Coordinates of C-alpha atoms in Angstrom, one line a residue:
Chain S
M1 CA -44.5 -20.2 22.6
A2 CA -44.9 -16.6 22.2
A3 CA -46.2 -14.8 25.5
K4 CA -49.7 -13.4 25.2
G5 CA -50.2 -9.6 24.9
S6 CA -46.7 -8.9 24.0
L7 CA -46.1 -6.5 21.3
P8 CA -45.1 -7.3 17.7
A9 CA -41.5 -5.9 16.7
A10 CA -41.1 -3.1 14.6
A11 CA -38.2 -3.0 11.7
G12 CA -35.1 -1.7 13.2
S13 CA -36.5 -2.5 17.0
V14 CA -33.7 -5.4 17.3
V15 CA -30.3 -4.8 16.0
V16 CA -28.9 -8.0 15.1
P17 CA -25.1 -7.6 15.0
Y18 CA -23.3 -8.9 11.7
G19 CA -22.9 -12.4 12.0
H20 CA -25.3 -13.0 14.9
L21 CA -28.5 -14.4 15.4
V22 CA -31.1 -12.6 18.4
G23 CA -33.5 -15.4 20.1
S24 CA -36.1 -14.7 22.5
E25 CA -35.2 -15.7 26.2
R26 CA -37.9 -18.4 26.4
W27 CA -35.8 -20.6 23.8
R28 CA -32.7 -20.7 26.1
G29 CA -31.8 -24.2 26.9
S30 CA -34.2 -25.4 24.1
E31 CA -33.0 -28.1 21.5
I32 CA -33.0 -25.3 18.9
A33 CA -30.7 -23.4 21.1
R34 CA -28.3 -26.4 21.6
G35 CA -28.4 -27.2 17.8
L36 CA -27.3 -23.7 16.9
Q37 CA -24.4 -23.5 19.1
G38 CA -21.0 -23.6 17.6
K39 CA -22.6 -22.8 14.1
T40 CA -23.9 -19.5 14.7
K41 CA -23.6 -16.8 17.4
L42 CA -26.8 -16.9 19.2
I43 CA -27.7 -13.9 21.7
F44 CA -30.6 -14.1 23.9
E45 CA -33.0 -11.1 24.6
D46 CA -36.1 -10.5 26.4
G47 CA -39.2 -8.5 24.9
L48 CA -39.1 -9.6 21.5
G49 CA -42.6 -10.1 21.4
L50 CA -44.3 -12.3 19.2
V51 CA -40.8 -13.0 17.5
D52 CA -38.8 -16.0 18.3
F53 CA -35.4 -15.4 16.3
H54 CA -34.3 -12.4 14.5
L55 CA -32.3 -13.5 11.7
S56 CA -31.4 -9.6 10.6
N57 CA -32.7 -6.5 11.3
R58 CA -35.6 -7.0 8.9
I59 CA -36.2 -10.6 8.8
C60 CA -37.5 -12.8 11.7
V61 CA -38.6 -16.3 12.6
L62 CA -41.9 -17.3 14.0
Y63 CA -42.0 -21.0 15.3
V64 CA -45.4 -23.0 15.5
S65 CA -44.6 -26.1 17.4
E66 CA -46.7 -29.2 17.3
A67 CA -48.5 -28.3 20.4
D68 CA -49.5 -25.1 19.2
L69 CA -51.1 -26.6 16.3
V70 CA -52.8 -29.2 18.3
A71 CA -53.9 -26.6 21.0
G72 CA -56.1 -24.9 18.6
D73 CA -56.3 -21.4 17.0
E74 CA -54.2 -19.4 19.3
F75 CA -51.1 -19.3 17.0
K76 CA -53.3 -18.0 14.0
R77 CA -54.2 -15.0 16.1
R78 CA -50.6 -14.3 17.0
L79 CA -49.4 -14.8 13.2
V80 CA -52.2 -12.3 12.3
R81 CA -51.3 -9.9 14.8
F82 CA -47.6 -10.1 13.8
R83 CA -48.6 -9.5 10.0
N84 CA -50.9 -6.7 10.9
A85 CA -48.7 -4.8 13.2
S86 CA -44.9 -5.8 11.9
S87 CA -43.1 -4.4 9.2
L88 CA -40.5 -7.0 9.4
G89 CA -40.4 -10.1 6.9
G90 CA -41.5 -12.9 8.7
I91 CA -40.6 -16.8 8.2
V92 CA -43.1 -19.1 9.9
I93 CA -41.5 -22.2 10.8
V94 CA -43.9 -25.0 11.3
E95 CA -43.5 -28.2 13.1
K96 CA -45.0 -30.9 10.6
T97 CA -45.1 -34.5 12.5
P98 CA -47.4 -37.2 12.2
I99 CA -49.7 -35.8 14.6
S100 CA -49.7 -32.1 13.4
E101 CA -49.6 -33.2 9.9
Q102 CA -53.5 -33.0 9.6
Y103 CA -53.2 -29.4 10.2
F104 CA -50.5 -28.5 7.9
S105 CA -52.3 -27.4 4.5
A106 CA -54.5 -25.2 6.5
V107 CA -51.8 -23.5 8.2
Q108 CA -50.0 -23.2 4.8
K109 CA -53.0 -21.4 3.1
L110 CA -53.0 -19.1 5.9
V111 CA -49.3 -18.3 6.1
V112 CA -48.5 -18.2 2.4
L113 CA -51.6 -17.4 0.3
Q114 CA -53.5 -15.1 3.0
L115 CA -50.8 -13.6 5.0
G116 CA -48.3 -13.4 2.3
M117 CA -45.6 -14.8 4.6
A118 CA -43.0 -17.7 4.0
L119 CA -43.5 -21.0 5.4
L120 CA -41.2 -23.5 6.1
P121 CA -41.9 -27.2 7.7
V122 CA -39.5 -28.9 10.0
A123 CA -39.8 -32.5 11.6
N124 CA -38.7 -31.4 15.0
Q125 CA -36.6 -28.6 16.7
E126 CA -33.2 -30.3 15.5
E127 CA -34.2 -29.9 11.9
A128 CA -35.3 -26.4 12.8
S129 CA -32.0 -25.7 14.1
Q130 CA -30.1 -26.9 10.9
L131 CA -32.7 -24.6 8.7
I132 CA -32.3 -21.5 10.9
T133 CA -28.6 -21.9 10.6
Q134 CA -28.9 -21.9 6.5
L135 CA -31.3 -19.3 6.7
V136 CA -28.7 -17.0 8.7
S137 CA -26.0 -17.9 6.3
S138 CA -28.1 -17.0 3.6
V139 CA -29.0 -13.7 4.9
E140 CA -25.2 -13.1 5.3
R141 CA -24.5 -13.8 1.9
L142 CA -27.3 -11.6 1.0
R143 CA -24.8 -8.8 2.2
I144 CA -21.9 -10.1 0.0
V145 CA -24.4 -10.4 -2.9
C146 CA -25.5 -6.6 -2.7
H147 CA -21.7 -5.7 -2.9
S148 CA -20.8 -7.8 -5.8
V149 CA -23.9 -6.9 -8.0
I150 CA -22.4 -3.3 -7.8
T151 CA -18.9 -4.6 -8.4
C152 CA -20.6 -6.2 -11.6
F153 CA -22.1 -3.2 -12.8
R154 CA -18.9 -1.3 -12.5
K155 CA -17.1 -4.2 -14.6
L156 CA -20.0 -4.1 -17.3
K157 CA -19.5 -0.1 -17.6
R158 CA -15.8 -1.0 -18.6
V159 CA -16.0 -4.2 -20.7
R160 CA -19.4 -5.3 -22.6
E161 CA -19.0 -9.0 -21.7
Q162 CA -20.4 -11.4 -19.3
S163 CA -19.1 -10.7 -16.0
K164 CA -18.1 -13.5 -13.4
D165 CA -20.0 -13.2 -10.5
H166 CA -19.3 -15.2 -7.6
S167 CA -22.2 -14.3 -5.4
S168 CA -23.7 -17.1 -3.5
N169 CA -27.4 -16.9 -3.8
P170 CA -27.8 -17.9 -7.6
F171 CA -31.4 -16.7 -7.7
L172 CA -30.4 -13.2 -6.6
R173 CA -27.4 -12.8 -9.1
K174 CA -28.0 -10.2 -11.5
Q175 CA -28.2 -11.7 -15.0
C176 CA -25.8 -9.8 -17.0
S177 CA -27.5 -9.5 -20.2
Q178 CA -26.0 -11.5 -23.2
L179 CA -25.4 -9.5 -26.5
A180 CA -28.8 -9.1 -28.2
E181 CA -27.4 -9.4 -31.6
A182 CA -28.1 -13.2 -31.5
S183 CA -31.9 -12.8 -30.3
V184 CA -32.6 -10.1 -32.6
F185 CA -31.2 -12.1 -35.6
R186 CA -33.3 -15.1 -34.3
T187 CA -36.4 -13.1 -33.8
V188 CA -36.2 -11.8 -37.5
Q189 CA -36.1 -15.5 -38.6
Q190 CA -39.5 -16.1 -37.0
I191 CA -40.9 -14.0 -40.1
P192 CA -42.4 -16.7 -42.6
G193 CA -40.0 -16.8 -45.6
V194 CA -37.3 -15.4 -43.9
G195 CA -34.1 -17.6 -43.3
K196 CA -30.7 -16.8 -42.0
T197 CA -29.6 -15.3 -44.9
K198 CA -32.2 -13.0 -45.4
A199 CA -32.3 -12.3 -41.8
L200 CA -29.0 -10.9 -41.9
L201 CA -29.5 -9.2 -44.9
L202 CA -32.7 -7.3 -43.7
L203 CA -31.0 -6.3 -40.2
Q204 CA -27.8 -5.0 -42.2
Q205 CA -30.2 -3.0 -44.4
F206 CA -32.6 -1.7 -42.0
G207 CA -30.8 -2.0 -38.6
S208 CA -33.4 -3.0 -36.2
I209 CA -36.7 -4.9 -36.0
H210 CA -38.5 -1.4 -35.5
Q211 CA -37.3 0.0 -39.0
I212 CA -37.9 -3.7 -40.6
C213 CA -41.5 -3.6 -39.6
N214 CA -41.9 -0.1 -40.9
A215 CA -40.3 -0.5 -44.4
S216 CA -42.4 -0.5 -47.4
V217 CA -42.7 -3.4 -49.7
R218 CA -40.6 -1.5 -52.2
E219 CA -37.6 -1.2 -49.8
L220 CA -38.1 -4.7 -48.7
E221 CA -38.2 -5.8 -52.5
L222 CA -34.7 -4.3 -53.0
V223 CA -33.4 -6.5 -50.2
V224 CA -35.3 -9.9 -50.3
G225 CA -37.0 -9.9 -53.7
Q226 CA -40.6 -9.4 -54.6
T227 CA -42.3 -12.4 -53.2
V228 CA -40.7 -12.5 -49.8
A229 CA -41.1 -8.7 -49.5
K230 CA -45.0 -9.3 -50.2
Q231 CA -44.9 -12.5 -47.6
I232 CA -43.2 -10.1 -44.8
H233 CA -45.2 -7.3 -45.5
A234 CA -48.4 -9.4 -44.9
F235 CA -47.0 -11.0 -41.8
L236 CA -46.3 -7.9 -40.1
G237 CA -50.0 -6.5 -41.0
S238 CA -51.5 -3.2 -41.3
Chain R
C1 CA -52.4 0.8 -30.7
A2 CA -55.1 0.1 -28.1
P3 CA -55.9 -3.4 -27.1
T4 CA -58.0 -4.8 -29.8
K5 CA -60.1 -7.0 -27.8
P6 CA -62.0 -6.0 -24.7
P7 CA -61.3 -8.5 -21.6
S8 CA -63.5 -11.4 -21.6
D9 CA -66.2 -12.1 -19.2
E10 CA -65.5 -12.4 -15.4
D11 CA -67.1 -15.5 -15.3
A12 CA -65.3 -17.3 -17.9
A13 CA -63.4 -20.3 -16.4
L14 CA -60.3 -19.7 -14.5
C15 CA -57.7 -20.7 -16.7
V16 CA -53.9 -22.1 -16.3
L17 CA -51.5 -23.1 -18.8
V18 CA -49.6 -26.5 -18.4
D19 CA -46.1 -27.5 -19.9
S20 CA -46.6 -30.5 -22.4
R21 CA -44.1 -32.3 -20.3
E22 CA -46.2 -32.3 -17.1
I23 CA -48.7 -34.8 -19.2
S24 CA -46.4 -37.7 -18.3
S25 CA -44.8 -36.5 -14.8
G26 CA -48.0 -34.7 -13.5
T27 CA -51.0 -36.5 -14.7
D28 CA -52.8 -36.5 -11.4
V29 CA -52.4 -32.8 -11.0
I30 CA -53.7 -32.0 -14.4
S31 CA -56.6 -34.5 -14.1
A32 CA -57.6 -33.0 -10.9
L33 CA -57.3 -29.5 -12.0
K34 CA -60.0 -30.2 -14.8
A35 CA -62.0 -32.9 -13.1
V36 CA -62.3 -31.9 -9.4
H37 CA -61.5 -28.0 -9.7
G38 CA -63.2 -27.1 -13.2
L39 CA -60.2 -25.2 -14.6
R40 CA -59.9 -24.7 -18.0
V41 CA -56.4 -26.5 -18.8
Q42 CA -54.4 -25.6 -21.8
V43 CA -51.5 -27.8 -22.4
C44 CA -48.9 -26.1 -24.7
S45 CA -45.0 -26.2 -24.7
L46 CA -44.1 -23.4 -22.3
G47 CA -40.5 -24.9 -22.2
S48 CA -39.5 -22.6 -19.3
C49 CA -41.9 -23.8 -16.5
D50 CA -44.3 -26.1 -15.4
Y51 CA -47.4 -24.1 -15.0
V52 CA -48.5 -20.4 -15.7
V53 CA -51.5 -19.4 -13.5
S54 CA -51.7 -15.7 -14.5
N55 CA -50.6 -13.1 -16.4
R56 CA -47.4 -12.7 -14.0
M57 CA -47.2 -15.8 -12.5
A58 CA -45.1 -19.1 -12.9
V59 CA -45.2 -22.3 -10.9
E60 CA -42.6 -24.6 -10.9
R61 CA -43.3 -28.4 -9.5
K62 CA -40.5 -30.1 -7.9
F63 CA -39.9 -33.2 -6.2
Q64 CA -38.2 -33.3 -2.6
S65 CA -35.9 -35.6 -4.1
E66 CA -34.8 -32.8 -6.7
L67 CA -33.8 -30.5 -3.7
L68 CA -31.9 -32.8 -1.8
S69 CA -28.7 -33.3 -3.5
T70 CA -26.4 -31.0 -5.0
V71 CA -26.6 -32.9 -8.2
N72 CA -29.6 -31.1 -9.5
R73 CA -28.7 -27.8 -7.8
S74 CA -27.4 -26.0 -11.0
K75 CA -30.0 -27.3 -13.1
V76 CA -32.6 -26.1 -10.8
T77 CA -31.3 -22.8 -10.2
Q78 CA -30.8 -22.0 -13.9
R79 CA -34.5 -22.8 -14.5
I80 CA -35.6 -20.7 -11.8
Q81 CA -33.3 -17.7 -12.7
R82 CA -34.8 -17.7 -16.3
L83 CA -38.3 -17.7 -14.8
Q84 CA -37.5 -14.7 -12.9
G85 CA -36.1 -13.2 -15.8
M86 CA -39.7 -13.7 -17.5
F87 CA -42.2 -13.5 -14.6
E88 CA -43.1 -11.1 -11.9
R89 CA -43.9 -13.5 -9.6
V90 CA -42.3 -17.3 -9.3
C91 CA -43.6 -19.9 -6.9
V92 CA -42.2 -23.2 -6.2
I93 CA -44.3 -26.2 -5.5
V94 CA -42.2 -28.9 -3.2
E95 CA -44.0 -32.1 -3.6
K96 CA -43.1 -35.2 -1.6
D97 CA -41.8 -38.0 -3.9
R98 CA -44.5 -40.5 -4.5
S99 CA -43.9 -43.7 -2.6
R100 CA -46.0 -47.0 -2.7
P101 CA -49.4 -47.5 -1.2
G102 CA -48.7 -48.8 2.4
D103 CA -45.2 -47.5 3.2
P104 CA -44.9 -46.4 6.3
W105 CA -44.7 -42.7 7.5
K106 CA -41.0 -41.8 6.2
F107 CA -39.2 -38.8 7.6
L108 CA -37.7 -36.6 5.3
Q109 CA -33.9 -37.3 5.3
R110 CA -32.8 -33.5 5.3
T111 CA -29.7 -32.3 3.9
Q112 CA -28.1 -28.8 4.2
C113 CA -28.5 -28.6 0.2
Y114 CA -32.3 -28.6 0.8
D115 CA -32.1 -26.1 3.6
G116 CA -29.8 -23.9 1.5
M117 CA -32.0 -24.4 -1.2
L118 CA -35.4 -23.3 0.4
A119 CA -33.2 -20.1 2.0
A120 CA -32.1 -19.2 -1.2
L121 CA -35.5 -19.2 -2.8
L122 CA -37.0 -17.2 -0.1
Q123 CA -34.4 -14.6 0.1
A124 CA -35.0 -14.3 -3.6
G125 CA -38.8 -13.5 -3.1
I126 CA -39.9 -16.8 -4.5
R127 CA -42.9 -18.3 -2.8
V128 CA -42.6 -21.8 -1.6
L129 CA -45.2 -24.4 -1.2
F130 CA -45.4 -27.9 0.2
S131 CA -47.3 -30.7 -1.2
S132 CA -47.8 -34.2 0.0
C133 CA -49.2 -35.5 -3.3
Q134 CA -50.3 -34.5 -7.0
E135 CA -53.8 -34.0 -5.8
E136 CA -52.8 -31.4 -3.1
S137 CA -50.5 -29.8 -5.7
A138 CA -53.6 -29.5 -7.8
V139 CA -55.4 -27.6 -5.1
L140 CA -52.3 -25.1 -4.4
L141 CA -52.4 -24.4 -8.1
K142 CA -56.0 -23.5 -8.2
E143 CA -55.5 -21.5 -4.9
L144 CA -52.7 -19.4 -6.5
A145 CA -54.9 -19.1 -9.7
L146 CA -58.0 -17.7 -7.6
L147 CA -55.6 -15.2 -5.9
E148 CA -54.3 -14.0 -9.0
Q149 CA -57.7 -13.4 -10.4
R150 CA -58.6 -11.5 -7.4
K151 CA -55.7 -9.3 -8.2
N152 CA -56.9 -9.0 -11.5
A153 CA -53.9 -10.9 -13.2
A154 CA -55.9 -13.7 -14.3
I155 CA -55.3 -15.3 -18.0
R156 CA -58.0 -13.8 -20.3
V157 CA -57.1 -14.1 -23.5
P158 CA -57.9 -17.4 -25.8
T159 CA -55.0 -19.8 -25.1
E160 CA -55.3 -21.4 -28.3
V161 CA -54.0 -20.0 -31.6
E162 CA -54.4 -21.1 -35.0
G163 CA -52.8 -20.0 -38.6
S164 CA -50.9 -16.8 -38.9
K165 CA -51.7 -16.4 -35.2
Q166 CA -49.3 -19.1 -34.5
E167 CA -46.5 -17.5 -36.5
M168 CA -47.0 -14.2 -34.7
L169 CA -46.7 -16.2 -31.3
N170 CA -43.3 -17.6 -32.4
F171 CA -42.3 -14.4 -33.3
Y172 CA -43.4 -13.0 -30.0
L173 CA -41.7 -16.0 -28.3
S174 CA -38.5 -15.4 -29.7
I175 CA -38.0 -12.0 -27.8
P176 CA -36.0 -12.5 -24.7
N177 CA -37.8 -12.6 -21.3
V178 CA -41.3 -12.6 -23.1
S179 CA -43.1 -15.6 -21.4
Y180 CA -45.6 -17.6 -23.5
V181 CA -48.6 -15.8 -21.6
A182 CA -47.2 -12.5 -22.6
A183 CA -46.8 -13.6 -26.2
L184 CA -50.4 -15.0 -26.0
N185 CA -51.2 -11.5 -24.8
L186 CA -49.2 -9.3 -27.6
C187 CA -50.8 -11.8 -30.0
H188 CA -54.5 -11.3 -29.0
R189 CA -54.1 -7.6 -27.9
F190 CA -52.6 -6.4 -31.1
G191 CA -54.1 -6.6 -34.5
S192 CA -50.6 -6.8 -36.1
V193 CA -47.0 -7.1 -35.3
R194 CA -46.7 -3.9 -37.0
K195 CA -49.1 -2.2 -34.4
M196 CA -47.3 -3.8 -31.5
V197 CA -43.8 -2.9 -32.7
N198 CA -44.8 0.9 -33.0
S199 CA -46.5 1.2 -29.7
S200 CA -45.3 3.0 -26.6
P201 CA -43.9 0.9 -23.6
S202 CA -46.9 2.0 -21.5
D203 CA -49.3 0.5 -24.3
I204 CA -47.3 -2.5 -24.3
A205 CA -47.4 -2.9 -20.5
A206 CA -51.4 -2.4 -20.7
A207 CA -52.0 -4.8 -23.3
A208 CA -49.5 -7.4 -22.6
Q209 CA -50.0 -7.1 -18.6
L210 CA -46.3 -6.6 -18.6
S211 CA -44.7 -4.5 -15.9
L212 CA -43.5 -1.2 -17.6
Q213 CA -39.7 -1.9 -16.7
R214 CA -40.5 -5.2 -19.0
A215 CA -42.2 -3.3 -21.6
E216 CA -39.4 -0.9 -21.8
E217 CA -36.9 -3.8 -22.1
L218 CA -39.2 -5.0 -25.2
F219 CA -39.6 -1.3 -26.5
R220 CA -35.9 -1.0 -26.7
Y221 CA -35.4 -4.6 -28.0
L222 CA -37.5 -3.8 -30.9
R223 CA -35.1 -0.6 -31.2
Y224 CA -31.6 -2.4 -30.9
G225 CA -29.3 -1.4 -33.5
F226 CA -27.6 -4.6 -34.9
D227 CA -24.2 -4.8 -35.5
A228 CA -23.5 -7.9 -37.6
Q229 CA -19.9 -7.8 -36.4
M230 CA -21.1 -8.7 -32.8
L231 CA -22.9 -11.6 -34.1
P232 CA -21.3 -14.9 -32.7
E233 CA -19.8 -16.6 -35.9
N234 CA -21.4 -20.1 -34.9
I235 CA -24.8 -18.4 -35.3
S236 CA -24.5 -16.3 -38.5
A237 CA -23.0 -19.5 -40.3
K238 CA -25.1 -20.8 -42.6
G239 CA -26.9 -24.0 -41.8
K240 CA -25.4 -24.5 -38.6
S241 CA -28.2 -24.4 -36.1
D242 CA -26.9 -25.5 -32.6
G243 CA -28.3 -25.9 -29.6
A244 CA -27.5 -22.4 -28.3
T245 CA -29.8 -20.9 -30.8
K246 CA -32.8 -22.6 -29.2
S247 CA -34.5 -21.4 -26.2

């Protein structure tokens, strides 16, 4: 679909207004454009080069149709040129149909493993428009997430407890750490001969795993008795 | 504190770790990895993920159907979230559900939840790969392992542990955000627990093939000042080990 000889886009070269999606002029009137109508604000622009849709100032979509796949290697040159010249994050949407399925694994290998870009298969343009809608809303949520992570840290400074973070992308949620006490307690119990009671005694006496590891047999003896002290010392090694 | 064992030979067979649960759900993946691709496959109880293909990459195998409905959503996200805490790189292989032989070409009934999950995964920098069957998933796993090997991240330590090394491994595994492969590296690269505990973050990072940030976290954890007052009561109570204490 991309015009030959056009230049790949650089980051910031296309400004995507908040809540909008910028599509290449060549998609006007297409099934994707119709599918996006009403779900997201699509603006058409000329001269997007190799890019088909800009989701944000930094992320764009390159579309590889069934016809592109069947036609040969032209689309590969296009992807490689984009990757070499553009600083944008590229998501490649590929039409995987009964006809183009045979090319899919080779394309996936090129795009994901060799070029390090993302690839998502769709069956047709209608599915593509649904997918793009989700990608756009995901990009928008990202801004909200960034904001809420900052608020989360502010809260954490004040109260040392799990914060309630309502950000929508679960994978980007900053995991607010649990109290380390429970984990430390569990780790000390992994020392052979040490159960809950001895673990607690050791930690109360020495304060940290590091201190327990550097305690002498004599110091350990005072807390857990001779036999276990030797056992612990042997486990921790020289 | 320096690594006690030099890296093994370059030509050692490529190694992947497989979670024991995959023996039942990924039989063909495992046999293809071994028989077709000649990989060294070590089955162990990874718990957190399905495959580990390098010192820094975890791979989850998910059926398409698991991503289609919102029923599994929180389960899937929690698991992947945990992986992100442990591994530099996380990859998800979306595998087509197994169909009976002779079934006609079936179109995926795509849902908004499915698209939303894919979008969220990509946004979080997780690699997503698609596979049509178990054999193809095996090919992808091999490709990922090869790619990681080229980037000098291949698993090089022995993957089997015996005797006192097993106790050492359990000790390291109990540390938050230490993956199975990181624990293996700690086991084999440090002569003793004491040596490891007294090492600097950069030594830990080099030996266990961790990022400096993760090594610093580990370093701080070992020196964390324990306060018995802060220990949740259900954990400190004697003989009451509950699900929350297990990882």
